[in-house]
Amino acid sequence: MMEKVISGNDAVALAVKLSRVKVTGIYPITPQTYIIESLSEMKDRGELETEIIRVESEHSAMAATFGAAAAGVRAYTATASQGLLYMHEMVWWVAGSRIPVVMTVGTRAVGPPWNIWNEHTDFMSERDSGWIMAFASTPQEAMDLSIMAFRITEDERVFLPMMVGMDGFILSHTKTRVYVPSQEEVDSYLPPRRQPYVLDPEDPIAMGNMFSPEDYMKLRESIHRAQIASKEVIVEAGKEYMKRVVPIGSYSTLNESYKLEDADYAVVVMGAWSLDAMQAVDELRKEWLKVGVYRIRFVRPWAEEEVVKALKDKSVLVLDRSVSFGRGGQLYTEVKASLPDADIKGVITGLGGVSIGKNEMKAIIRKFVERPQGIEWFYPKEVGKIELRSPRYIK
Amino acid sequence: MSLNYQLFPISKPAKGAGGKTGNWRIVRPLVHEDKCVGCKACYIWCPEGTIIIKDGKVAVDYEYCKGCGVCSNVCPAKAIEMVSES
C-alpha cells in the first residue's frame, strides 16, 4: 500500500488496473472521460493488459462490455449523465442476463438545459434496473468500492452487475490523498472470475431469448432475491477488504452513521457532500444541537434494517441531490418507506452543480430544527436571470 | 444458505416439434456421396441447420429439411441434386 495525491478518476482507473480487468468498452463523456484516458495511457505505457474497445456510443460501450463479460472476462466501463441515459437499455439487459459487470458513473445533471455539473438524478434513474448501486463520498471510497465491486458481483449468491457513483468534478477531478493498494494485496483479495454461464462454442447456449410469462416473472423474482442476498456479501467483502487491502476504511456496514448515538436530529445524505454535512454537524454540536449524519452508501440493495435501526426515534431530514418530478427526492421516498411512522422531512438542493458547502448545510439544518415543517427546495443564493416567456398559442 | 433462488435466463438449443417439415415438401436434396468433397458449404448456408456432417461427408436431416434447394445451389461439386418427393 502506498499514498498518492490523485483525483477520483485516477483512483478508479487504478482500481480497474489492479482488478486485472481484461476488457473495457469506452466512450468519452464528461466528467468520467479522464478515467478512460488514464486507462488508455496505462495501456500505452504497457502497464495494463486490457483490451480497450473504442465504440461509437454509450449504448455500444455497454454492449461491448456486456459481450466481453458474457465471454468470461472481467469487464468495465464508465459513463455519466446523457451517456447513462443513452445506455439505459443495455444497463437493463446486463442485469436481466445476470452477468457481472462493473461501471463507474461520474454523476452529472441531465439536460436540457445543457449542464455539465454535479447532481445525482442520472445515477438514481437506474434505481430499478437490478444493478447493485453504491455511491462513494471520497476518491478513496470510489477506488475501494470499485475493487470490492468485482468481488461482490462475482459471488455466486449475487451474480448481478454493480455501478459505483462518484460526484462529477467534486470527486472525479479533485485531487486528494488516496491509499493505493499493491497488486499483491488486490490479487489476494479478488478470486478468479466467476459467472453463472459463459459463451462457449463447444457448449452452445441461447441468450436473450423469449420466455413464457410465468418463467419471466420467476426470473424477475430471482433478481430481487439476489439483491437481498447481496447485503450479506457486501458486508463480507467490506470486512475482508479492510483486512487484506486498505485497513483505513469503514466497510463493515452498508451505510455509515456519524454522531447518531445520542442525536435527536438525523441528516440523511449520499455522496461527497456527506463530508460537508459531517463538518456542519461538528460545528452545530458546539452550539449544543444534538444532530448526526446518516450516510447512504448503498441505494441498492436498500439496507432496510440498518436504516430503521439508525433513524428510529429521531427527527429525520433527507437531503436529495436528485428529483423525481411530481413526487420529491428519491432518497426521501426510500427513507420514508422504511420508517412510515417517523417524522421525516425532505429537502431537494444542489441540482445542476448548485454549490452546497458546510455553511449552506448549517443553514438547512438550522431551518429544519427551528421550523420543522421543512423546506422542499433550497437555493443558497438569489436565483439570477431565468428568461420565462408567456406560452405561445398556436392558431 | 441455499442458492435455489438463483435462476438464469438461458436455454439450450434444441430441435422442436414446431419446426418439423410435415408432408408438404415437394423436392428434397439428395447427396451423391461419391461427388461430395466435404467442403461443408451446404452446412454453412442451410437456413434450417439440417445438414449433418458424418465422417467428412454430408447428410440431410429430412425431418426438418424444407427442400429450399440452397444446399444444392451452393455446392461447388454439384453433389446435391434436388429430386421430386412423389
Short mmCIF file of C-alpha atoms in Angstrom, two decimals:
data_model
loop_
_atom_site.label_atom_id
_atom_site.label_comp_id
_atom_site.label_asym_id
_atom_site.label_seq_id
_atom_site.Cartn_x
_atom_site.Cartn_y
_atom_site.Cartn_z
CA MET A 1 0.00 0.00 0.00
CA MET A 2 1.24 3.49 -0.85
CA GLU A 3 -0.09 7.03 -0.57
CA LYS A 4 -0.71 9.14 -3.65
CA VAL A 5 -2.31 12.51 -4.30
CA ILE A 6 -4.74 11.71 -7.12
CA SER A 7 -8.23 12.55 -8.36
CA GLY A 8 -11.29 10.32 -8.12
CA ASN A 9 -10.96 9.47 -11.81
CA ASP A 10 -7.31 8.44 -11.30
CA ALA A 11 -8.30 6.36 -8.28
CA VAL A 12 -10.95 4.49 -10.26
CA ALA A 13 -8.56 3.91 -13.19
CA LEU A 14 -6.02 2.43 -10.75
CA ALA A 15 -8.75 0.23 -9.26
CA VAL A 16 -9.56 -1.08 -12.74
CA LYS A 17 -5.90 -1.81 -13.38
CA LEU A 18 -5.40 -3.51 -10.00
CA SER A 19 -8.54 -5.64 -10.52
CA ARG A 20 -6.96 -7.02 -13.72
CA VAL A 21 -9.86 -6.01 -15.92
CA LYS A 22 -9.50 -7.66 -19.33
CA VAL A 23 -11.89 -5.61 -21.48
CA THR A 24 -13.15 -2.03 -21.28
CA GLY A 25 -15.72 -0.63 -23.68
CA ILE A 26 -15.02 3.09 -23.78
CA TYR A 27 -16.82 6.21 -24.86
CA PRO A 28 -15.91 9.64 -23.50
CA ILE A 29 -18.43 11.76 -21.63
CA THR A 30 -17.74 14.50 -19.13
CA PRO A 31 -16.83 14.13 -16.27
CA GLN A 32 -15.66 10.49 -16.49
CA THR A 33 -13.60 10.93 -19.70
CA TYR A 34 -10.38 11.10 -17.72
CA ILE A 35 -10.84 7.53 -16.44
CA ILE A 36 -10.69 6.07 -19.92
CA GLU A 37 -7.92 8.45 -20.99
CA SER A 38 -5.94 7.32 -17.98
CA LEU A 39 -6.58 3.64 -18.82
CA SER A 40 -5.52 4.24 -22.44
CA GLU A 41 -2.30 5.90 -21.25
CA MET A 42 -1.59 3.00 -18.90
CA LYS A 43 -2.08 0.57 -21.79
CA ASP A 44 0.21 2.67 -23.99
CA ARG A 45 2.92 2.52 -21.33
CA GLY A 46 2.50 -1.25 -21.15
CA GLU A 47 1.28 -1.25 -17.53
CA LEU A 48 -2.15 -2.56 -18.35
CA GLU A 49 -3.23 -5.77 -20.07
CA THR A 50 -6.68 -4.66 -21.10
CA GLU A 51 -8.39 -4.82 -24.45
CA ILE A 52 -9.78 -1.32 -24.99
CA ILE A 53 -12.73 -1.26 -27.38
CA ARG A 54 -13.47 2.19 -28.78
CA VAL A 55 -17.12 2.41 -29.73
CA GLU A 56 -19.45 4.95 -31.30
CA SER A 57 -21.87 5.47 -28.40
CA GLU A 58 -22.53 4.65 -24.77
CA HIS A 59 -25.14 2.11 -25.83
CA SER A 60 -22.39 0.26 -27.68
CA ALA A 61 -19.93 0.78 -24.82
CA MET A 62 -22.18 -1.21 -22.52
CA ALA A 63 -22.96 -3.73 -25.25
CA ALA A 64 -19.24 -4.37 -25.86
CA THR A 65 -18.57 -4.63 -22.13
CA PHE A 66 -21.52 -6.98 -21.70
CA GLY A 67 -20.35 -9.19 -24.57
CA ALA A 68 -16.86 -9.45 -23.12
CA ALA A 69 -18.21 -10.24 -19.67
CA ALA A 70 -20.53 -12.89 -21.12
CA ALA A 71 -17.49 -14.45 -22.77
CA GLY A 72 -15.92 -14.88 -19.35
CA VAL A 73 -13.58 -11.97 -18.51
CA ARG A 74 -13.71 -9.05 -16.09
CA ALA A 75 -15.19 -6.14 -18.00
CA TYR A 76 -15.59 -2.49 -17.08
CA THR A 77 -16.99 0.75 -18.44
CA ALA A 78 -17.73 4.26 -17.20
CA THR A 79 -20.32 6.86 -18.11
CA ALA A 80 -22.33 9.87 -16.94
CA SER A 81 -25.49 11.86 -17.50
CA GLN A 82 -26.88 11.68 -21.05
CA GLY A 83 -24.47 8.81 -21.68
CA LEU A 84 -26.05 6.71 -18.94
CA LEU A 85 -29.48 7.56 -20.30
CA TYR A 86 -28.38 6.54 -23.78
CA MET A 87 -27.02 3.30 -22.26
CA HIS A 88 -30.24 2.67 -20.34
CA GLU A 89 -31.48 -0.22 -22.49
CA MET A 90 -28.20 -2.14 -22.21
CA VAL A 91 -28.00 -1.42 -18.46
CA TRP A 92 -31.22 -3.42 -18.04
CA TRP A 93 -30.06 -6.08 -20.47
CA VAL A 94 -26.92 -6.77 -18.40
CA ALA A 95 -28.78 -7.04 -15.10
CA GLY A 96 -31.53 -9.20 -16.58
CA SER A 97 -28.89 -11.52 -18.06
CA ARG A 98 -27.26 -11.80 -14.60
CA ILE A 99 -23.76 -11.12 -15.98
CA PRO A 100 -21.31 -9.43 -13.58
CA VAL A 101 -20.07 -6.08 -14.97
CA VAL A 102 -18.66 -3.07 -13.10
CA MET A 103 -19.33 0.52 -14.13
CA THR A 104 -18.44 3.94 -12.76
CA VAL A 105 -20.98 6.74 -13.03
CA GLY A 106 -19.44 10.22 -12.71
CA THR A 107 -22.75 11.78 -11.77
CA ARG A 108 -23.90 14.84 -13.67
CA ALA A 109 -27.09 16.77 -14.37
CA VAL A 110 -29.34 15.71 -17.23
CA GLY A 111 -30.32 18.20 -19.94
CA PRO A 112 -31.97 20.25 -21.18
CA PRO A 113 -30.83 22.86 -20.46
CA TRP A 114 -27.27 21.73 -21.01
CA ASN A 115 -25.43 21.38 -17.71
CA ILE A 116 -22.19 19.52 -17.04
CA TRP A 117 -22.14 19.93 -13.26
CA ASN A 118 -22.93 17.54 -10.49
CA GLU A 119 -26.18 16.06 -9.24
CA HIS A 120 -27.50 12.54 -8.70
CA THR A 121 -30.52 12.30 -10.99
CA ASP A 122 -28.72 10.32 -13.73
CA PHE A 123 -27.49 7.73 -11.20
CA MET A 124 -30.84 7.48 -9.39
CA SER A 125 -32.71 6.97 -12.66
CA GLU A 126 -31.22 3.43 -12.84
CA ARG A 127 -32.51 2.55 -9.38
CA ASP A 128 -34.90 -0.15 -10.57
CA SER A 129 -32.67 -1.75 -13.22
CA GLY A 130 -31.41 -4.58 -10.97
CA TRP A 131 -27.83 -3.29 -10.61
CA ILE A 132 -26.18 -3.08 -7.23
CA MET A 133 -25.68 0.64 -6.69
CA ALA A 134 -23.03 2.09 -4.41
CA PHE A 135 -22.18 5.77 -4.07
CA ALA A 136 -18.75 6.99 -2.98
CA SER A 137 -18.09 10.00 -0.75
CA THR A 138 -14.33 10.32 -1.36
CA PRO A 139 -11.88 9.31 -4.13
CA GLN A 140 -10.57 6.69 -1.70
CA GLU A 141 -14.02 5.18 -1.39
CA ALA A 142 -14.54 5.32 -5.17
CA MET A 143 -11.42 3.19 -5.57
CA ASP A 144 -12.25 0.83 -2.70
CA LEU A 145 -15.82 0.25 -3.88
CA SER A 146 -14.65 -0.32 -7.47
CA ILE A 147 -12.29 -3.11 -6.35
CA MET A 148 -14.89 -4.58 -3.97
CA ALA A 149 -17.45 -4.45 -6.81
CA PHE A 150 -15.71 -7.29 -8.68
CA ARG A 151 -15.81 -9.50 -5.62
CA ILE A 152 -19.45 -8.67 -4.85
CA THR A 153 -20.75 -9.08 -8.41
CA GLU A 154 -18.90 -12.35 -8.98
CA ASP A 155 -20.21 -14.00 -5.81
CA GLU A 156 -22.49 -16.96 -6.55
CA ARG A 157 -25.12 -15.54 -4.20
CA VAL A 158 -25.26 -12.34 -6.30
CA PHE A 159 -24.27 -12.54 -10.00
CA LEU A 160 -25.57 -9.04 -10.67
CA PRO A 161 -23.70 -6.05 -12.16
CA MET A 162 -22.68 -3.14 -9.94
CA MET A 163 -22.31 0.58 -10.55
CA VAL A 164 -20.28 2.92 -8.37
CA GLY A 165 -21.45 6.53 -8.31
CA MET A 166 -18.99 9.35 -7.85
CA ASP A 167 -19.91 13.05 -7.75
CA GLY A 168 -18.89 14.64 -11.05
CA PHE A 169 -15.98 17.11 -10.71
CA ILE A 170 -16.32 17.23 -6.91
CA LEU A 171 -14.77 13.75 -6.63
CA SER A 172 -13.81 12.98 -10.20
CA HIS A 173 -11.49 15.96 -10.65
CA THR A 174 -10.42 16.94 -7.12
CA LYS A 175 -7.03 15.60 -6.10
CA THR A 176 -6.69 14.29 -2.61
CA ARG A 177 -4.72 11.74 -0.61
CA VAL A 178 -5.56 8.17 -1.58
CA TYR A 179 -4.09 4.93 -0.24
CA VAL A 180 -3.39 2.78 -3.28
CA PRO A 181 -3.02 -0.93 -2.56
CA SER A 182 -0.32 -3.05 -4.16
CA GLN A 183 -1.07 -5.57 -6.91
CA GLU A 184 -0.30 -8.44 -4.48
CA GLU A 185 -2.85 -7.13 -1.96
CA VAL A 186 -5.60 -6.87 -4.56
CA ASP A 187 -4.67 -10.27 -6.05
CA SER A 188 -5.03 -11.88 -2.63
CA TYR A 189 -8.46 -10.24 -2.28
CA LEU A 190 -10.07 -10.90 -5.66
CA PRO A 191 -10.77 -14.54 -6.51
CA PRO A 192 -10.62 -15.75 -10.13
CA ARG A 193 -13.52 -14.64 -12.33
CA ARG A 194 -16.81 -16.46 -11.72
CA GLN A 195 -20.10 -16.06 -13.57
CA PRO A 196 -23.31 -18.06 -13.94
CA TYR A 197 -22.75 -19.15 -17.55
CA VAL A 198 -20.30 -18.41 -20.34
CA LEU A 199 -20.31 -18.14 -24.14
CA ASP A 200 -18.67 -21.33 -25.34
CA PRO A 201 -18.84 -22.66 -28.92
CA GLU A 202 -18.24 -26.19 -27.60
CA ASP A 203 -21.30 -25.96 -25.33
CA PRO A 204 -23.74 -23.61 -27.07
CA ILE A 205 -26.48 -21.80 -25.15
CA ALA A 206 -29.14 -19.34 -26.24
CA MET A 207 -29.07 -15.92 -24.51
CA GLY A 208 -31.60 -13.14 -24.81
CA ASN A 209 -34.35 -15.47 -25.93
CA MET A 210 -38.06 -15.23 -25.24
CA PHE A 211 -39.52 -16.67 -22.04
CA SER A 212 -43.09 -17.56 -21.18
CA PRO A 213 -44.81 -15.11 -18.78
CA GLU A 214 -44.53 -17.29 -15.66
CA ASP A 215 -40.87 -18.13 -16.31
CA TYR A 216 -40.11 -14.46 -16.95
CA MET A 217 -41.70 -13.47 -13.67
CA LYS A 218 -39.74 -16.17 -11.84
CA LEU A 219 -36.50 -14.67 -13.25
CA ARG A 220 -37.54 -11.21 -12.02
CA GLU A 221 -38.07 -12.64 -8.54
CA SER A 222 -34.63 -14.21 -8.78
CA ILE A 223 -33.04 -10.77 -9.36
CA HIS A 224 -34.96 -9.39 -6.39
CA ARG A 225 -33.79 -12.18 -4.11
CA ALA A 226 -30.20 -11.90 -5.33
CA GLN A 227 -30.30 -8.17 -4.45
CA ILE A 228 -31.44 -9.01 -0.93
CA ALA A 229 -28.82 -11.76 -0.59
CA SER A 230 -26.12 -9.32 -1.70
CA LYS A 231 -26.36 -7.40 1.59
CA GLU A 232 -24.57 -10.24 3.38
CA VAL A 233 -22.00 -10.46 0.55
CA ILE A 234 -21.29 -6.70 0.65
CA VAL A 235 -20.60 -6.79 4.39
CA GLU A 236 -18.31 -9.84 3.98
CA ALA A 237 -16.49 -8.20 1.06
CA GLY A 238 -16.06 -4.97 3.05
CA LYS A 239 -14.63 -6.68 6.14
CA GLU A 240 -12.26 -8.76 4.04
CA TYR A 241 -11.19 -5.61 2.14
CA MET A 242 -10.23 -3.84 5.37
CA LYS A 243 -8.30 -6.93 6.49
CA ARG A 244 -6.38 -7.60 3.28
CA VAL A 245 -6.26 -4.43 1.17
CA VAL A 246 -6.83 -0.97 2.72
CA PRO A 247 -7.11 -1.06 6.53
CA ILE A 248 -8.36 2.53 6.95
CA GLY A 249 -11.90 2.14 5.53
CA SER A 250 -15.15 1.55 7.40
CA TYR A 251 -16.86 -1.08 5.29
CA SER A 252 -18.35 -3.39 7.92
CA THR A 253 -21.82 -1.94 7.28
CA LEU A 254 -23.66 -0.94 4.11
CA ASN A 255 -24.30 2.64 5.23
CA GLU A 256 -22.48 4.82 7.71
CA SER A 257 -23.57 6.64 10.88
CA TYR A 258 -21.84 9.74 12.20
CA LYS A 259 -22.56 11.03 15.72
CA LEU A 260 -26.02 9.46 15.66
CA GLU A 261 -25.95 7.59 19.01
CA ASP A 262 -27.23 10.47 21.15
CA ALA A 263 -28.70 12.64 18.36
CA ASP A 264 -32.25 14.00 18.32
CA TYR A 265 -31.96 15.04 14.68
CA ALA A 266 -30.53 12.97 11.84
CA VAL A 267 -29.49 14.26 8.42
CA VAL A 268 -29.56 11.64 5.66
CA VAL A 269 -27.22 12.31 2.74
CA MET A 270 -25.38 10.45 -0.02
CA GLY A 271 -22.14 11.24 -1.83
CA ALA A 272 -19.41 13.85 -1.49
CA TRP A 273 -21.49 16.42 0.39
CA SER A 274 -21.85 13.95 3.29
CA LEU A 275 -18.48 15.28 4.41
CA ASP A 276 -19.81 18.85 4.33
CA ALA A 277 -22.76 17.64 6.39
CA MET A 278 -20.40 16.00 8.89
CA GLN A 279 -18.41 19.25 9.24
CA ALA A 280 -21.64 21.21 9.69
CA VAL A 281 -22.75 18.74 12.36
CA ASP A 282 -19.43 19.12 14.17
CA GLU A 283 -19.96 22.90 14.37
CA LEU A 284 -23.65 22.67 15.26
CA ARG A 285 -22.78 20.29 18.10
CA LYS A 286 -20.71 23.11 19.61
CA GLU A 287 -23.99 25.04 19.80
CA TRP A 288 -25.47 22.08 21.75
CA LEU A 289 -27.61 20.96 18.86
CA LYS A 290 -27.80 17.17 19.04
CA VAL A 291 -27.56 16.32 15.35
CA GLY A 292 -25.90 13.46 13.47
CA VAL A 293 -25.40 12.30 9.89
CA TYR A 294 -26.55 9.08 8.27
CA ARG A 295 -24.73 8.45 5.04
CA ILE A 296 -26.34 6.21 2.42
CA ARG A 297 -23.62 4.24 0.65
CA PHE A 298 -25.83 1.60 -0.98
CA VAL A 299 -29.03 2.65 -2.76
CA ARG A 300 -29.49 -0.93 -3.99
CA PRO A 301 -29.71 -3.18 -2.10
CA TRP A 302 -31.54 -0.88 0.32
CA ALA A 303 -30.23 -1.51 3.85
CA GLU A 304 -33.69 -1.55 5.43
CA GLU A 305 -32.63 -2.98 8.83
CA GLU A 306 -29.68 -0.59 9.17
CA VAL A 307 -31.79 2.44 8.22
CA VAL A 308 -34.53 1.57 10.70
CA LYS A 309 -32.01 0.90 13.49
CA ALA A 310 -30.10 4.14 12.89
CA LEU A 311 -33.03 6.51 12.39
CA LYS A 312 -35.88 5.33 14.61
CA ASP A 313 -36.96 7.78 17.32
CA LYS A 314 -35.22 10.67 15.55
CA SER A 315 -36.39 13.68 13.59
CA VAL A 316 -35.06 12.96 10.13
CA LEU A 317 -34.09 15.37 7.34
CA VAL A 318 -33.28 13.77 3.98
CA LEU A 319 -31.18 15.82 1.57
CA ASP A 320 -31.62 14.89 -2.06
CA ARG A 321 -29.39 15.89 -4.91
CA SER A 322 -31.85 14.34 -7.34
CA VAL A 323 -35.53 14.72 -8.02
CA SER A 324 -38.43 12.56 -9.08
CA PHE A 325 -40.64 15.19 -10.66
CA GLY A 326 -44.04 15.48 -9.12
CA ARG A 327 -43.02 13.33 -6.16
CA GLY A 328 -39.86 14.67 -4.46
CA GLY A 329 -36.40 13.34 -3.72
CA GLN A 330 -35.74 9.65 -4.32
CA LEU A 331 -33.81 9.15 -1.08
CA TYR A 332 -36.66 10.82 0.78
CA THR A 333 -39.20 8.33 -0.55
CA GLU A 334 -36.87 5.41 0.24
CA VAL A 335 -36.29 6.54 3.83
CA LYS A 336 -39.97 7.30 4.31
CA ALA A 337 -40.86 3.80 3.09
CA SER A 338 -38.53 2.27 5.70
CA LEU A 339 -39.93 4.41 8.54
CA PRO A 340 -43.56 5.14 7.63
CA ASP A 341 -44.48 6.49 11.07
CA ALA A 342 -41.39 8.61 11.68
CA ASP A 343 -41.09 12.39 11.44
CA ILE A 344 -39.27 12.79 8.12
CA LYS A 345 -38.73 15.93 6.07
CA GLY A 346 -37.03 16.30 2.73
CA VAL A 347 -35.03 18.99 1.01
CA ILE A 348 -34.02 18.99 -2.63
CA THR A 349 -30.97 21.08 -3.39
CA GLY A 350 -27.58 21.08 -5.10
CA LEU A 351 -29.05 20.23 -8.51
CA GLY A 352 -27.04 21.03 -11.63
CA GLY A 353 -23.94 21.94 -9.63
CA VAL A 354 -25.53 24.36 -7.12
CA SER A 355 -22.76 24.61 -4.53
CA ILE A 356 -23.71 23.33 -1.09
CA GLY A 357 -20.89 23.53 1.43
CA LYS A 358 -20.59 23.45 5.18
CA ASN A 359 -22.29 26.85 5.70
CA GLU A 360 -25.26 26.05 3.47
CA MET A 361 -25.62 22.70 5.26
CA LYS A 362 -25.70 24.53 8.58
CA ALA A 363 -28.40 26.88 7.28
CA ILE A 364 -30.53 23.96 6.03
CA ILE A 365 -30.19 22.02 9.30
CA ARG A 366 -30.91 25.13 11.43
CA LYS A 367 -34.07 25.85 9.43
CA PHE A 368 -35.13 22.23 9.82
CA VAL A 369 -34.64 22.33 13.60
CA GLU A 370 -36.35 25.68 14.09
CA ARG A 371 -39.14 25.26 11.58
CA PRO A 372 -39.63 21.51 11.27
CA GLN A 373 -42.28 21.64 8.57
CA GLY A 374 -39.26 21.62 6.28
CA ILE A 375 -38.31 23.32 3.10
CA GLU A 376 -38.72 21.46 -0.11
CA TRP A 377 -36.32 23.26 -2.43
CA PHE A 378 -33.30 25.13 -1.09
CA TYR A 379 -31.34 27.78 -3.03
CA PRO A 380 -28.22 29.10 -1.33
CA LYS A 381 -28.23 32.29 -3.42
CA GLU A 382 -30.71 34.55 -5.14
CA VAL A 383 -31.67 32.89 -8.40
CA GLY A 384 -30.43 35.08 -11.22
CA LYS A 385 -31.88 35.68 -14.62
CA ILE A 386 -34.08 32.94 -15.97
CA GLU A 387 -35.96 34.04 -19.05
CA LEU A 388 -39.56 32.98 -18.84
CA ARG A 389 -41.81 33.61 -21.78
CA SER A 390 -45.54 33.50 -21.85
CA PRO A 391 -46.89 30.48 -23.70
CA ARG A 392 -47.26 30.88 -27.40
CA TYR A 393 -50.71 29.94 -28.57
CA ILE A 394 -50.92 28.42 -31.99
CA LYS A 395 -53.91 29.45 -34.03
CA MET B 1 -27.62 -20.52 2.58
CA SER B 2 -29.49 -22.18 -0.24
CA LEU B 3 -28.92 -20.89 -3.75
CA ASN B 4 -32.27 -22.21 -5.02
CA TYR B 5 -33.41 -18.70 -5.85
CA GLN B 6 -30.65 -18.24 -8.44
CA LEU B 7 -32.17 -18.68 -11.91
CA PHE B 8 -30.52 -17.56 -15.13
CA PRO B 9 -32.21 -16.60 -18.43
CA ILE B 10 -30.54 -19.04 -20.82
CA SER B 11 -31.68 -22.11 -22.68
CA LYS B 12 -30.06 -24.96 -24.59
CA PRO B 13 -30.71 -25.04 -28.32
CA ALA B 14 -32.86 -27.98 -29.37
CA LYS B 15 -34.99 -29.01 -32.31
CA GLY B 16 -38.67 -28.52 -31.55
CA ALA B 17 -41.72 -30.32 -32.92
CA GLY B 18 -42.88 -26.95 -34.31
CA GLY B 19 -40.07 -26.90 -36.88
CA LYS B 20 -40.80 -30.32 -38.40
CA THR B 21 -41.44 -30.33 -42.15
CA GLY B 22 -44.60 -32.44 -42.33
CA ASN B 23 -45.77 -33.73 -45.69
CA TRP B 24 -45.81 -30.53 -47.74
CA ARG B 25 -42.20 -30.64 -49.07
CA ILE B 26 -42.20 -31.12 -52.87
CA VAL B 27 -38.47 -31.58 -53.54
CA ARG B 28 -35.70 -32.99 -51.40
CA PRO B 29 -31.91 -32.73 -51.63
CA LEU B 30 -30.17 -36.00 -52.50
CA VAL B 31 -26.47 -36.07 -51.66
CA HIS B 32 -24.27 -38.04 -54.06
CA GLU B 33 -21.57 -39.17 -51.65
CA ASP B 34 -19.14 -40.07 -54.44
CA LYS B 35 -19.13 -36.42 -55.63
CA CYS B 36 -19.13 -34.75 -52.15
CA VAL B 37 -15.73 -33.16 -51.38
CA GLY B 38 -16.59 -32.37 -47.73
CA CYS B 39 -16.23 -28.59 -48.10
CA LYS B 40 -19.26 -28.00 -45.79
CA ALA B 41 -20.58 -25.06 -47.85
CA CYS B 42 -24.09 -26.55 -47.59
CA TYR B 43 -23.67 -26.86 -43.78
CA ILE B 44 -22.84 -23.15 -43.53
CA TRP B 45 -25.61 -21.97 -45.86
CA CYS B 46 -28.53 -24.23 -44.80
CA PRO B 47 -31.06 -21.80 -43.24
CA GLU B 48 -32.64 -24.60 -41.18
CA GLY B 49 -29.48 -26.25 -39.84
CA THR B 50 -30.48 -29.61 -41.27
CA ILE B 51 -27.15 -30.66 -42.78
CA ILE B 52 -25.41 -33.34 -40.73
CA ILE B 53 -21.67 -33.95 -41.07
CA LYS B 54 -20.72 -37.63 -40.94
CA ASP B 55 -17.11 -38.80 -41.48
CA GLY B 56 -16.31 -35.67 -43.50
CA LYS B 57 -19.28 -36.22 -45.83
CA VAL B 58 -22.70 -34.59 -45.53
CA ALA B 59 -26.15 -35.99 -44.95
CA VAL B 60 -29.54 -34.31 -44.60
CA ASP B 61 -32.00 -34.38 -41.69
CA TYR B 62 -35.21 -34.89 -43.69
CA GLU B 63 -37.41 -34.45 -40.57
CA TYR B 64 -36.63 -30.73 -40.67
CA CYS B 65 -35.44 -30.07 -44.25
CA LYS B 66 -37.84 -27.71 -46.08
CA GLY B 67 -36.48 -28.56 -49.53
CA CYS B 68 -35.48 -24.98 -50.36
CA GLY B 69 -32.53 -26.01 -52.52
CA VAL B 70 -29.96 -23.59 -51.09
CA CYS B 71 -27.56 -26.50 -50.42
CA SER B 72 -27.84 -27.70 -53.99
CA ASN B 73 -27.19 -24.19 -55.30
CA VAL B 74 -24.09 -23.50 -53.19
CA CYS B 75 -22.48 -26.95 -53.64
CA PRO B 76 -19.31 -26.34 -55.73
CA ALA B 77 -19.02 -30.05 -56.60
CA LYS B 78 -22.64 -30.30 -57.80
CA ALA B 79 -23.04 -33.21 -55.39
CA ILE B 80 -26.53 -32.31 -54.20
CA GLU B 81 -29.40 -32.99 -56.53
CA MET B 82 -32.97 -31.83 -55.85
CA VAL B 83 -35.32 -34.74 -56.52
CA SER B 84 -39.12 -34.83 -56.53
CA GLU B 85 -40.88 -36.18 -53.43
CA SER B 86 -43.51 -38.07 -55.44
#
